[in-house]
Amino acid sequence: MADAKTARAEWGTRFGFLMAMIGAMVGAGNIWRFPYVMGENGGGAFVLAFLVLLFLLAVPGLMAEVALGRYTNKGVIGAFRDVLGRGGLVGLGVIVLLVNIALMSYYSPLIGWTLYYAVHSLLFTFTATGFEAEPFMETFFANSALMIGLHTVVMGTVAAVLLLGIRRGVERLVVYAVPALVIALAIMTVRGLTLPGASEGIAFTFGVQWGYLFEGSTWIAALGQALFSTGLGWGIALTVGSYLREYDDVPLGGGIFTAIGESSIGILAALAIFPVVFAVGVEPDAGAGLAFVSLVQVFPEIPLGGLVAVLFFVGFFLATFTSGVVITEVSVTTLTEETKYSRKQTVLGVCGLIWLLGIPSAYSADILDYLDFVFGNWGLPLATLAIIGVIGWVLGPERLRLLVVNRNAGIYVGKWWDPVIKYVIPAVMIFIMAYFAWEDFGSPEMIGGMLVIVLFPIIGYGVMSVLEGRGGGPDAADVTGGDD
Amino acid sequence: MVLTAEVIGMLVFTLAAFWGLATWSLVRTMRQEGRKVEILEQQDRMDTYSPEALAELREWIQANPDDPLVDDARRRHNECIEALEETDRRFYDWSDKEIDRLERV
């Protein structure tokens, strides 16, 4: 039976909360996607579009999500119940939970990739004589047993951190890992910028092609980056916000700092990566091709390349691992509250389930890519729609702003915020889902996405109708976080 | 390759807009946290709303007397006034005149 749940945990320090937000939001996308997307979409023109969308959508959205967690002091399902009352509609929280579990099931094998390359960077494999990047990556991706093994190590390590609780586990990890990532990228930037030919990388990334500002594709790319990179509406900000202390601010730290800070790491990654890539004359790329081929080819060519590889891959691993820990915490927090199991039992159960569900993605990178596309384009926007929709249309943005956002706040948030939450963000989410359905009409990915959009709400509604109807739910299990 | 003024300008703008703003918000929120801790070491509570935010909350309470959350709003509003009246150090920029004019709702 569960051990006693006596008091809900809180972040030990303000810095811990801020680093948890950044650690959760900065992931693979900031490192291997953002720099290339920026360079390919007009450089400076993309930056302007991205900045506008960050302030229009991500900053207000994150404020709302953190505020809901702060107001209810509960995980996703509990927060939805507080707003909607008992009943099947609480199943909207189940959608968020299911999407998070699905997301982590294919993100964990990806963390395994970064772990593998981090270990090899420490062994100076990439600068060894006769090393070839492409065959190395192909051999690695073809080794399913190794992939599953790495996925197992990752989920085991995530569980170990979460077992320690919010303060001693999550907070202690992020307060060191996030600054370490920034320092690693900063050192790599200095190394890159001092190489002959580095200016071409700067020109690729920061050159301004104003014409791109008038192209729809630039705004779609900026929109995707602004929403998916900041993790808006995935339940992460809600969960992290639910552990805030009595006098903590929401809008300055949870909104502005989180959105701009995590994007700043993408900018730093661009400065760290492309000067080095261009200095050596390697073609720029995105995704695994950039991190595991282009960059790996670069390291032997530059002075101190072995050490630069260590900085990059250890930093890359920290970025993905901290995201994995906080994404998993979303389910752990909610299920600890919603069931009679202890945090320890919940951590083991959730991590075990994610491990099991992640085996197909670890076995085959194609399955991982498929799930990434399906959940990236439909699952995650659906979760965002659930959270922001409930805030905008049930709780009401004005109430939330007056009662929570502006209480103990570091900045004052005015009335402009209300229509953004109520109309703009939900409309953008519906647009994204429709846009990608149109773009990929009839494809297996689109069919998978439609199944998620239809089945997840039905499952959520059905499960909560049964559970809430039975009068189930937490008795004394209103407490989570582990260590206080 | 020599970088053009436009590229350098965009680089500087991007660094200022992202790293400048991120650093500003981090420093500001950490300083505010330090001030809150300092205040709470001397007294057991403190003001929770700025003058502008409290005025807006009061207006909303008066305009929505039947709202299901109005009791919670009243409690938060009055709690802030009590803290302002009963403590010496304030977090927000309240003048004595402003505090004297405040009324519970």
Coordinates of C-alpha atoms in Angstrom, one line a residue:
Chain A
M1 CA 0.0 0.0 0.0
A2 CA 1.0 3.6 -0.5
D3 CA 3.3 5.3 1.9
A4 CA 1.8 8.3 3.6
K5 CA 1.2 11.4 1.5
T6 CA 1.7 14.2 4.0
A7 CA 2.4 17.5 2.1
R8 CA 2.6 18.5 -1.5
A9 CA 6.1 19.3 -2.6
E10 CA 7.3 22.7 -3.8
W11 CA 10.3 24.0 -5.7
G12 CA 13.0 24.7 -3.2
T13 CA 14.2 27.8 -5.1
R14 CA 13.0 30.2 -7.7
F15 CA 16.0 29.3 -9.8
G16 CA 14.9 25.6 -9.5
F17 CA 11.5 26.4 -11.0
L18 CA 12.9 28.5 -13.8
M19 CA 15.5 25.8 -14.7
A20 CA 12.8 23.1 -14.6
M21 CA 10.8 25.1 -17.1
I22 CA 13.8 25.6 -19.4
G23 CA 15.0 22.1 -18.9
A24 CA 11.7 20.7 -19.9
M25 CA 11.3 22.9 -23.0
V26 CA 14.8 22.8 -24.4
G27 CA 15.1 19.5 -26.2
A28 CA 16.3 18.0 -29.5
G29 CA 14.3 20.5 -31.5
N30 CA 16.3 23.5 -30.2
I31 CA 19.6 21.9 -31.0
W32 CA 19.1 20.0 -34.3
R33 CA 16.1 21.7 -35.9
F34 CA 16.0 25.4 -34.9
P35 CA 19.3 26.5 -36.5
Y36 CA 18.6 24.9 -39.8
V37 CA 14.9 26.0 -40.0
M38 CA 16.1 29.5 -39.2
G39 CA 18.8 29.5 -42.0
E40 CA 16.4 27.9 -44.5
N41 CA 13.6 30.4 -43.9
G42 CA 15.2 33.7 -44.5
G43 CA 17.5 33.9 -41.4
G44 CA 16.7 37.3 -39.9
A45 CA 13.2 37.4 -41.5
F46 CA 12.5 34.1 -39.7
V47 CA 13.7 35.5 -36.4
L48 CA 11.3 38.4 -36.7
A49 CA 8.3 36.1 -37.5
F50 CA 9.3 33.8 -34.7
L51 CA 9.7 36.6 -32.2
V52 CA 6.2 38.0 -33.1
L53 CA 4.6 34.5 -32.7
L54 CA 6.5 33.9 -29.4
F55 CA 5.0 37.0 -27.9
L56 CA 1.6 36.6 -29.5
L57 CA 1.1 32.9 -28.6
A58 CA 3.8 31.2 -26.6
V59 CA 4.3 33.8 -23.8
P60 CA 0.6 34.3 -23.0
G61 CA -0.2 30.6 -23.4
L62 CA 2.6 29.5 -21.1
M63 CA 1.4 32.1 -18.5
A64 CA -2.1 30.6 -18.7
E65 CA -0.9 27.1 -18.3
V66 CA 1.4 27.8 -15.4
A67 CA -1.3 29.8 -13.8
L68 CA -3.8 26.9 -14.0
G69 CA -1.3 24.7 -12.2
R70 CA -0.6 27.4 -9.7
Y71 CA -4.3 27.9 -9.0
T72 CA -5.3 24.3 -8.6
N73 CA -2.0 23.0 -7.2
K74 CA -2.8 19.8 -9.0
G75 CA -1.7 17.7 -12.0
V76 CA -3.6 17.7 -15.3
I77 CA -6.6 15.6 -14.3
G78 CA -7.0 17.2 -10.9
A79 CA -6.7 20.7 -12.5
F80 CA -9.4 19.8 -15.1
R81 CA -11.7 18.4 -12.4
D82 CA -11.3 21.6 -10.4
V83 CA -12.4 23.6 -13.4
L84 CA -15.0 21.3 -15.0
G85 CA -16.4 19.5 -11.9
R86 CA -16.6 15.7 -11.7
G87 CA -17.7 13.9 -14.9
G88 CA -16.7 12.7 -18.3
L89 CA -15.3 16.0 -19.4
V90 CA -12.4 15.6 -17.0
G91 CA -11.3 13.1 -19.6
L92 CA -9.8 16.1 -21.4
G93 CA -7.1 15.8 -18.9
V94 CA -6.7 12.1 -19.9
I95 CA -6.0 13.3 -23.4
V96 CA -3.1 15.4 -22.2
L97 CA -1.9 12.4 -20.1
L98 CA -2.1 10.0 -23.1
V99 CA -0.3 12.4 -25.4
N100 CA 2.5 12.9 -22.9
I101 CA 2.9 9.1 -22.4
A102 CA 2.9 8.6 -26.2
L103 CA 5.4 11.5 -26.7
M104 CA 7.8 10.1 -24.1
S105 CA 7.5 6.6 -25.6
Y106 CA 9.3 7.8 -28.7
Y107 CA 11.3 10.5 -27.1
S108 CA 13.1 8.1 -24.8
P109 CA 14.8 6.1 -27.7
L110 CA 15.9 9.5 -29.1
I111 CA 17.4 10.4 -25.7
G112 CA 19.2 7.0 -26.1
W113 CA 20.7 8.2 -29.4
T114 CA 22.1 11.3 -27.7
L115 CA 23.4 9.2 -24.8
Y116 CA 25.2 6.8 -27.2
Y117 CA 26.9 9.7 -29.0
A118 CA 27.7 11.4 -25.7
V119 CA 29.5 8.3 -24.5
H120 CA 31.4 7.9 -27.8
S121 CA 32.4 11.6 -27.6
L122 CA 33.9 10.9 -24.2
L123 CA 35.8 8.0 -25.7
F124 CA 37.0 10.3 -28.5
T125 CA 35.7 7.9 -31.1
F126 CA 34.8 10.7 -33.5
T127 CA 38.4 12.0 -33.8
A128 CA 40.0 8.5 -34.0
T129 CA 41.9 7.6 -37.2
G130 CA 39.7 6.0 -39.8
F131 CA 36.4 7.0 -38.3
E132 CA 33.6 7.5 -40.7
A133 CA 30.4 9.2 -39.6
E134 CA 27.8 7.8 -41.9
P135 CA 28.7 4.1 -41.6
F136 CA 28.9 4.6 -37.8
M137 CA 25.4 6.0 -37.7
E138 CA 24.0 3.4 -40.0
T139 CA 25.5 0.5 -38.0
F140 CA 24.1 2.1 -34.8
F141 CA 20.6 2.6 -36.2
A142 CA 20.6 -1.0 -37.5
N143 CA 21.4 -2.4 -34.1
S144 CA 17.9 -2.9 -32.6
A145 CA 19.2 -4.6 -29.5
L146 CA 21.5 -1.7 -28.7
M147 CA 18.7 0.8 -29.3
I148 CA 16.4 -1.1 -26.9
G149 CA 19.2 -1.3 -24.4
L150 CA 19.7 2.4 -24.5
H151 CA 16.0 3.0 -24.2
T152 CA 16.0 0.8 -21.1
V153 CA 19.0 2.7 -19.6
V154 CA 17.3 6.0 -20.3
M155 CA 13.9 5.1 -18.7
G156 CA 15.8 3.5 -15.8
T157 CA 17.7 6.7 -15.2
V158 CA 14.6 8.9 -15.6
A159 CA 12.9 6.7 -13.0
A160 CA 15.9 7.0 -10.7
V161 CA 15.7 10.8 -10.8
L162 CA 11.9 10.9 -10.4
L163 CA 12.1 8.5 -7.4
L164 CA 14.1 11.2 -5.6
G165 CA 11.1 13.6 -5.8
I166 CA 10.6 17.1 -7.0
R167 CA 13.3 18.9 -5.0
R168 CA 16.0 16.2 -4.5
G169 CA 15.5 14.7 -8.0
V170 CA 14.1 17.0 -10.7
E171 CA 15.3 20.3 -9.2
R172 CA 18.7 19.1 -8.3
L173 CA 19.2 17.8 -11.9
V174 CA 18.0 20.8 -13.8
V175 CA 19.8 23.5 -11.7
Y176 CA 23.1 21.9 -12.9
A177 CA 22.2 20.4 -16.3
V178 CA 20.7 23.6 -17.9
P179 CA 23.6 25.9 -17.0
A180 CA 26.0 23.1 -18.1
L181 CA 24.2 22.9 -21.5
V182 CA 24.5 26.7 -21.9
I183 CA 28.1 26.7 -21.0
A184 CA 28.9 23.8 -23.3
L185 CA 27.2 25.6 -26.3
A186 CA 28.8 28.9 -25.4
I187 CA 32.3 27.4 -25.4
M188 CA 31.5 25.7 -28.7
T189 CA 30.4 29.0 -30.1
V190 CA 33.7 30.7 -29.2
R191 CA 35.6 27.8 -30.8
G192 CA 33.4 28.0 -33.9
L193 CA 33.6 31.7 -34.3
T194 CA 37.4 31.7 -34.1
L195 CA 37.7 29.3 -37.0
P196 CA 38.6 30.6 -40.5
G197 CA 35.4 30.6 -42.7
A198 CA 33.1 30.8 -39.7
S199 CA 31.5 33.9 -41.1
E200 CA 29.7 31.9 -43.8
G201 CA 27.8 30.0 -41.1
I202 CA 26.8 33.4 -39.5
A203 CA 25.7 34.6 -42.9
F204 CA 23.6 31.5 -43.5
T205 CA 21.9 31.8 -40.2
F206 CA 21.6 35.5 -39.7
G207 CA 21.5 36.8 -43.3
V208 CA 18.3 38.7 -43.9
Q209 CA 16.1 37.8 -46.8
W210 CA 13.1 40.1 -46.3
G211 CA 11.1 38.4 -49.0
Y212 CA 10.6 35.4 -46.7
L213 CA 8.4 37.5 -44.4
F214 CA 5.8 37.5 -47.1
E215 CA 5.8 33.7 -47.6
G216 CA 3.4 31.5 -45.8
S217 CA 5.9 28.7 -45.4
T218 CA 8.1 31.0 -43.2
W219 CA 5.2 31.8 -40.9
I220 CA 4.2 28.1 -40.7
A221 CA 7.8 27.1 -39.8
A222 CA 8.0 29.9 -37.2
L223 CA 4.6 28.9 -35.8
G224 CA 5.6 25.3 -35.5
Q225 CA 8.9 26.3 -33.8
A226 CA 7.1 28.8 -31.5
L227 CA 4.5 26.3 -30.3
F228 CA 6.3 23.0 -30.3
S229 CA 9.6 24.2 -29.0
T230 CA 8.0 25.9 -26.0
G231 CA 5.9 22.9 -25.1
L232 CA 2.8 25.0 -24.8
G233 CA -0.2 23.1 -23.7
W234 CA 1.4 19.7 -23.1
G235 CA 0.7 19.7 -19.4
I236 CA 4.4 20.3 -18.6
A237 CA 4.0 24.0 -17.6
L238 CA 0.8 23.1 -15.7
T239 CA 2.6 20.4 -13.7
V240 CA 5.7 22.5 -13.1
G241 CA 3.5 25.5 -12.1
S242 CA 1.6 23.3 -9.6
Y243 CA 4.7 23.1 -7.5
L244 CA 5.1 26.9 -7.2
R245 CA 5.2 28.4 -3.7
E246 CA 2.7 30.8 -2.2
Y247 CA 4.4 34.1 -3.2
D248 CA 5.8 33.0 -6.5
D249 CA 5.3 35.0 -9.7
V250 CA 3.8 33.4 -12.8
P251 CA 4.0 35.7 -15.8
L252 CA 7.6 36.8 -15.7
G253 CA 9.2 33.5 -15.0
G254 CA 6.6 31.1 -16.4
G255 CA 5.8 33.2 -19.4
I256 CA 8.5 35.6 -20.7
F257 CA 11.6 33.9 -19.2
T258 CA 10.5 30.4 -20.3
A259 CA 9.5 31.2 -23.8
I260 CA 12.4 33.6 -24.6
G261 CA 15.0 31.7 -22.5
E262 CA 14.4 28.4 -24.2
S263 CA 14.4 30.1 -27.6
S264 CA 17.7 31.8 -26.7
I265 CA 19.2 28.3 -26.4
G266 CA 18.1 27.6 -30.0
I267 CA 19.9 30.8 -31.1
L268 CA 23.0 29.8 -29.2
A269 CA 22.9 26.4 -30.8
A270 CA 22.8 28.1 -34.2
L271 CA 25.8 30.1 -33.2
A272 CA 27.5 27.0 -31.9
I273 CA 26.8 24.7 -34.8
F274 CA 26.8 26.6 -38.2
P275 CA 30.1 28.5 -37.9
V276 CA 31.8 25.2 -37.3
V277 CA 29.9 23.3 -40.1
F278 CA 30.6 26.1 -42.7
A279 CA 34.2 26.5 -41.6
V280 CA 34.9 22.9 -42.6
G281 CA 32.8 23.1 -45.7
V282 CA 30.2 20.5 -44.7
E283 CA 26.6 20.8 -46.1
P284 CA 24.2 22.1 -43.4
D285 CA 21.4 19.8 -42.5
A286 CA 18.7 19.2 -39.8
G287 CA 17.8 16.4 -37.5
A288 CA 19.9 13.3 -37.1
G289 CA 21.7 14.2 -40.3
L290 CA 23.1 17.4 -38.8
A291 CA 24.0 16.1 -35.3
F292 CA 25.1 12.6 -36.2
V293 CA 26.7 13.1 -39.6
S294 CA 27.5 16.7 -40.5
L295 CA 28.8 17.7 -37.1
V296 CA 30.6 14.4 -36.5
Q297 CA 32.5 14.9 -39.8
V298 CA 33.5 18.4 -38.6
F299 CA 35.1 17.5 -35.3
P300 CA 38.2 15.7 -36.6
E301 CA 38.9 18.7 -38.9
I302 CA 39.1 21.4 -36.2
P303 CA 41.7 22.0 -33.5
L304 CA 40.5 20.6 -30.1
G305 CA 37.7 18.9 -32.1
G306 CA 37.5 15.9 -29.7
L307 CA 36.8 18.3 -26.7
V308 CA 34.3 20.3 -28.8
A309 CA 32.5 16.9 -29.6
V310 CA 32.4 16.2 -25.8
L311 CA 30.8 19.6 -25.1
F312 CA 28.3 19.3 -27.9
F313 CA 27.1 15.7 -27.3
V314 CA 27.1 15.9 -23.5
G315 CA 25.2 19.2 -23.8
F316 CA 22.8 17.6 -26.3
F317 CA 22.2 14.6 -24.0
L318 CA 21.5 16.9 -21.1
A319 CA 19.0 18.9 -23.2
T320 CA 17.0 15.8 -24.2
F321 CA 17.3 14.0 -20.8
T322 CA 16.0 16.9 -18.7
S323 CA 13.0 17.2 -21.1
G324 CA 12.4 13.5 -20.7
V325 CA 12.4 13.7 -16.9
V326 CA 9.9 16.6 -16.8
I327 CA 7.7 15.1 -19.5
T328 CA 7.5 11.9 -17.4
E329 CA 6.8 13.9 -14.3
V330 CA 3.5 15.1 -15.9
S331 CA 2.1 11.6 -15.7
V332 CA 3.7 10.8 -12.3
T333 CA 2.2 13.9 -10.6
T334 CA -1.2 13.2 -12.0
L335 CA -1.4 9.5 -11.4
T336 CA 0.1 9.9 -7.8
E337 CA -2.8 12.3 -7.1
E338 CA -5.5 10.3 -8.9
T339 CA -4.7 6.8 -7.5
K340 CA -3.9 5.4 -4.1
Y341 CA -0.4 4.4 -5.2
S342 CA 2.6 6.0 -3.7
R343 CA 4.9 8.2 -5.8
K344 CA 7.5 5.4 -5.8
Q345 CA 5.0 2.9 -7.2
T346 CA 3.7 5.5 -9.7
V347 CA 7.1 6.3 -11.0
L348 CA 7.9 2.6 -11.5
G349 CA 4.6 2.0 -13.1
V350 CA 4.7 5.0 -15.5
C351 CA 8.3 4.5 -16.5
G352 CA 7.6 0.8 -17.0
L353 CA 4.7 1.6 -19.2
I354 CA 6.6 4.1 -21.2
W355 CA 9.5 1.7 -21.6
L356 CA 7.1 -1.0 -22.9
L357 CA 5.4 1.4 -25.3
G358 CA 8.7 2.7 -26.5
I359 CA 10.1 -0.6 -27.6
P360 CA 8.7 -0.3 -31.2
S361 CA 10.3 3.2 -31.5
A362 CA 13.5 1.9 -30.2
Y363 CA 13.4 -1.1 -32.5
S364 CA 12.7 0.9 -35.6
A365 CA 13.6 4.6 -36.4
D366 CA 10.7 4.5 -39.0
I367 CA 8.2 3.9 -36.3
L368 CA 9.7 6.7 -34.2
D369 CA 9.5 9.1 -37.2
Y370 CA 5.9 8.1 -37.8
L371 CA 4.8 8.7 -34.2
D372 CA 6.8 11.9 -34.1
F373 CA 4.9 13.2 -37.1
V374 CA 1.5 12.0 -35.9
F375 CA 1.8 13.4 -32.3
G376 CA 3.7 16.5 -33.4
N377 CA 1.1 17.5 -35.9
W378 CA -2.1 16.3 -34.2
G379 CA -1.6 14.8 -30.7
L380 CA 0.2 17.8 -29.2
P381 CA -2.0 20.5 -30.7
L382 CA -5.0 18.4 -29.4
A383 CA -3.5 18.5 -25.9
T384 CA -2.9 22.2 -26.2
L385 CA -6.4 22.8 -27.4
A386 CA -7.7 20.8 -24.4
I387 CA -5.8 22.9 -21.8
I388 CA -6.1 26.3 -23.4
G389 CA -9.7 25.6 -24.4
V390 CA -10.7 24.8 -20.8
I391 CA -8.9 27.9 -19.6
G392 CA -10.4 30.1 -22.4
W393 CA -13.9 28.8 -22.5
V394 CA -14.7 27.3 -19.1
L395 CA -12.5 28.9 -16.4
G396 CA -12.3 32.2 -18.3
P397 CA -9.1 34.0 -19.0
E398 CA -10.2 37.2 -17.2
R399 CA -10.8 35.3 -14.0
L400 CA -7.5 33.4 -14.2
R401 CA -5.6 36.7 -15.0
L402 CA -7.2 38.5 -12.1
L403 CA -7.0 35.7 -9.5
V404 CA -3.7 34.1 -10.4
V405 CA -1.6 35.7 -13.2
N406 CA -1.5 39.1 -11.7
R407 CA -1.2 37.9 -8.1
N408 CA 2.4 38.1 -6.7
A409 CA 3.4 38.9 -10.3
G410 CA 6.7 40.3 -11.5
I411 CA 4.9 42.2 -14.3
Y412 CA 1.4 43.4 -14.8
V413 CA -0.6 41.5 -17.5
G414 CA -3.4 43.6 -19.0
K415 CA -6.7 42.9 -20.7
W416 CA -5.1 42.2 -24.1
W417 CA -4.3 38.8 -22.7
D418 CA -7.9 37.6 -22.5
P419 CA -8.8 37.4 -26.2
V420 CA -5.4 35.8 -27.0
I421 CA -6.2 32.9 -24.7
K422 CA -9.9 32.6 -25.6
Y423 CA -9.7 33.0 -29.3
V424 CA -6.3 33.3 -30.9
I425 CA -4.5 30.2 -29.4
P426 CA -7.4 27.8 -29.9
A427 CA -8.0 29.1 -33.4
V428 CA -4.3 28.6 -34.2
M429 CA -4.3 25.0 -32.9
I430 CA -7.3 24.1 -35.0
F431 CA -5.6 25.7 -38.0
I432 CA -2.5 23.7 -37.4
M433 CA -4.4 20.4 -37.2
A434 CA -6.4 21.2 -40.3
Y435 CA -3.4 22.5 -42.2
F436 CA -1.4 19.3 -41.7
A437 CA -4.4 17.1 -42.4
W438 CA -4.8 19.0 -45.7
E439 CA -1.1 18.8 -46.5
D440 CA -0.9 15.1 -45.8
F441 CA -4.4 14.1 -46.8
G442 CA -4.9 10.4 -47.1
S443 CA -1.3 9.5 -45.9
P444 CA -0.8 6.9 -43.2
E445 CA 0.4 9.7 -40.9
M446 CA -2.8 11.7 -41.5
I447 CA -4.9 8.6 -40.8
G448 CA -3.0 8.0 -37.6
G449 CA -3.5 11.7 -36.6
M450 CA -7.2 11.5 -37.2
L451 CA -7.4 8.4 -35.1
V452 CA -5.6 10.2 -32.3
I453 CA -8.0 13.2 -32.6
V454 CA -11.1 10.9 -32.5
L455 CA -10.0 8.1 -30.2
F456 CA -8.2 10.0 -27.4
P457 CA -11.2 12.2 -26.5
I458 CA -13.5 9.1 -26.6
I459 CA -11.1 7.1 -24.4
G460 CA -10.7 10.1 -22.0
Y461 CA -14.4 10.7 -21.8
G462 CA -15.2 7.1 -21.3
V463 CA -12.6 6.4 -18.7
M464 CA -13.5 9.4 -16.6
S465 CA -17.2 8.9 -17.0
V466 CA -16.8 5.4 -15.5
L467 CA -14.3 6.5 -12.8
E468 CA -16.1 9.7 -11.7
G469 CA -19.5 7.9 -11.9
R470 CA -18.2 5.3 -9.5
G471 CA -17.3 8.1 -7.1
G472 CA -13.7 7.1 -7.6
G473 CA -10.8 9.4 -7.4
P474 CA -8.5 10.5 -4.8
D475 CA -9.3 10.1 -1.1
A476 CA -6.3 11.3 0.8
A477 CA -4.2 11.2 -2.4
D478 CA -4.4 14.9 -2.9
V479 CA -0.7 15.2 -2.3
T480 CA 2.3 14.5 -4.5
G481 CA 5.8 15.5 -5.3
G482 CA 7.5 13.1 -3.0
D483 CA 10.0 14.7 -0.8
D484 CA 8.6 17.3 1.5
Chain B
M1 CA 33.8 36.1 -46.4
V2 CA 33.2 39.5 -44.9
L3 CA 30.0 39.9 -43.0
T4 CA 27.7 42.7 -44.3
A5 CA 26.4 45.4 -42.0
E6 CA 22.9 43.9 -42.4
V7 CA 24.0 40.4 -41.1
I8 CA 25.9 42.0 -38.2
G9 CA 22.9 44.1 -37.4
M10 CA 20.6 41.1 -37.4
L11 CA 23.0 39.2 -35.2
V12 CA 23.1 42.0 -32.7
F13 CA 19.4 42.4 -32.8
T14 CA 18.8 38.7 -32.3
L15 CA 21.2 38.5 -29.4
A16 CA 19.6 41.5 -27.8
A17 CA 16.0 40.4 -28.4
F18 CA 16.6 36.8 -27.1
W19 CA 19.6 36.7 -24.8
G20 CA 19.1 40.3 -23.7
L21 CA 15.4 39.8 -22.8
A22 CA 16.0 36.4 -21.3
T23 CA 18.8 37.8 -19.1
W24 CA 16.7 40.8 -18.1
S25 CA 13.8 38.6 -17.1
L26 CA 16.0 36.2 -15.2
V27 CA 17.8 39.0 -13.3
R28 CA 14.5 40.8 -12.6
T29 CA 12.6 37.7 -11.3
M30 CA 15.6 36.6 -9.1
R31 CA 15.9 40.1 -7.6
Q32 CA 12.2 40.2 -6.9
E33 CA 12.5 36.8 -5.3
G34 CA 15.3 38.1 -3.1
R35 CA 13.2 41.0 -2.1
K36 CA 10.2 38.8 -1.3
V37 CA 12.4 36.5 0.9
E38 CA 13.9 39.6 2.7
I39 CA 10.4 41.0 3.4
L40 CA 9.1 37.6 4.6
E41 CA 12.0 37.2 7.0
Q42 CA 10.8 40.4 8.7
Q43 CA 7.0 39.8 8.6
D44 CA 4.8 36.8 8.1
R45 CA 3.0 38.1 5.0
M46 CA 3.0 40.8 2.3
D47 CA 0.9 42.5 -0.3
T48 CA 0.0 40.2 -3.2
Y49 CA -1.3 42.7 -5.8
S50 CA 0.1 45.8 -7.4
P51 CA -2.2 48.9 -7.2
E52 CA -3.2 48.5 -10.9
A53 CA -4.0 44.8 -10.5
L54 CA -5.9 45.2 -7.3
A55 CA -8.0 48.0 -8.7
E56 CA -8.9 45.8 -11.7
L57 CA -9.8 42.9 -9.4
R58 CA -12.0 45.2 -7.3
E59 CA -13.8 46.4 -10.5
W60 CA -14.4 42.8 -11.6
I61 CA -15.8 41.8 -8.2
Q62 CA -18.2 44.8 -8.2
A63 CA -19.2 44.0 -11.8
N64 CA -19.7 40.3 -11.3
P65 CA -21.3 39.8 -7.8
D66 CA -22.9 36.5 -8.8
D67 CA -19.8 34.9 -10.4
P68 CA -19.1 31.4 -8.9
L69 CA -15.5 32.6 -8.2
V70 CA -16.4 35.9 -6.7
D71 CA -15.9 34.7 -3.1
D72 CA -12.4 33.5 -3.9
A73 CA -11.8 36.9 -5.6
R74 CA -13.1 38.8 -2.5
R75 CA -10.9 36.7 -0.3
R76 CA -7.8 37.5 -2.3
H77 CA -8.7 41.1 -2.6
N78 CA -9.3 41.6 1.1
E79 CA -6.3 39.5 2.0
C80 CA -4.1 41.9 0.1
I81 CA -5.7 44.9 1.8
E82 CA -5.1 43.4 5.2
A83 CA -1.5 42.7 4.4
L84 CA -1.1 46.3 3.3
E85 CA -2.7 47.7 6.4
E86 CA -1.0 45.4 8.9
T87 CA 2.6 45.3 7.6
D88 CA 5.3 47.8 7.2
R89 CA 7.2 46.6 4.2
R90 CA 5.6 46.3 0.8
F91 CA 6.6 44.4 -2.3
Y92 CA 4.7 46.6 -4.8
D93 CA 4.9 50.3 -5.1
W94 CA 2.0 51.4 -2.8
S95 CA 1.8 54.9 -1.4
D96 CA 0.2 55.5 2.0
K97 CA -2.5 57.6 0.4
E98 CA -3.4 54.7 -1.9
I99 CA -3.6 52.3 1.0
D100 CA -5.8 54.7 3.0
R101 CA -8.3 54.8 0.2
L102 CA -8.6 51.1 0.0
E103 CA -11.8 49.4 1.1
R104 CA -12.7 45.8 1.6
V105 CA -15.3 44.3 -0.8

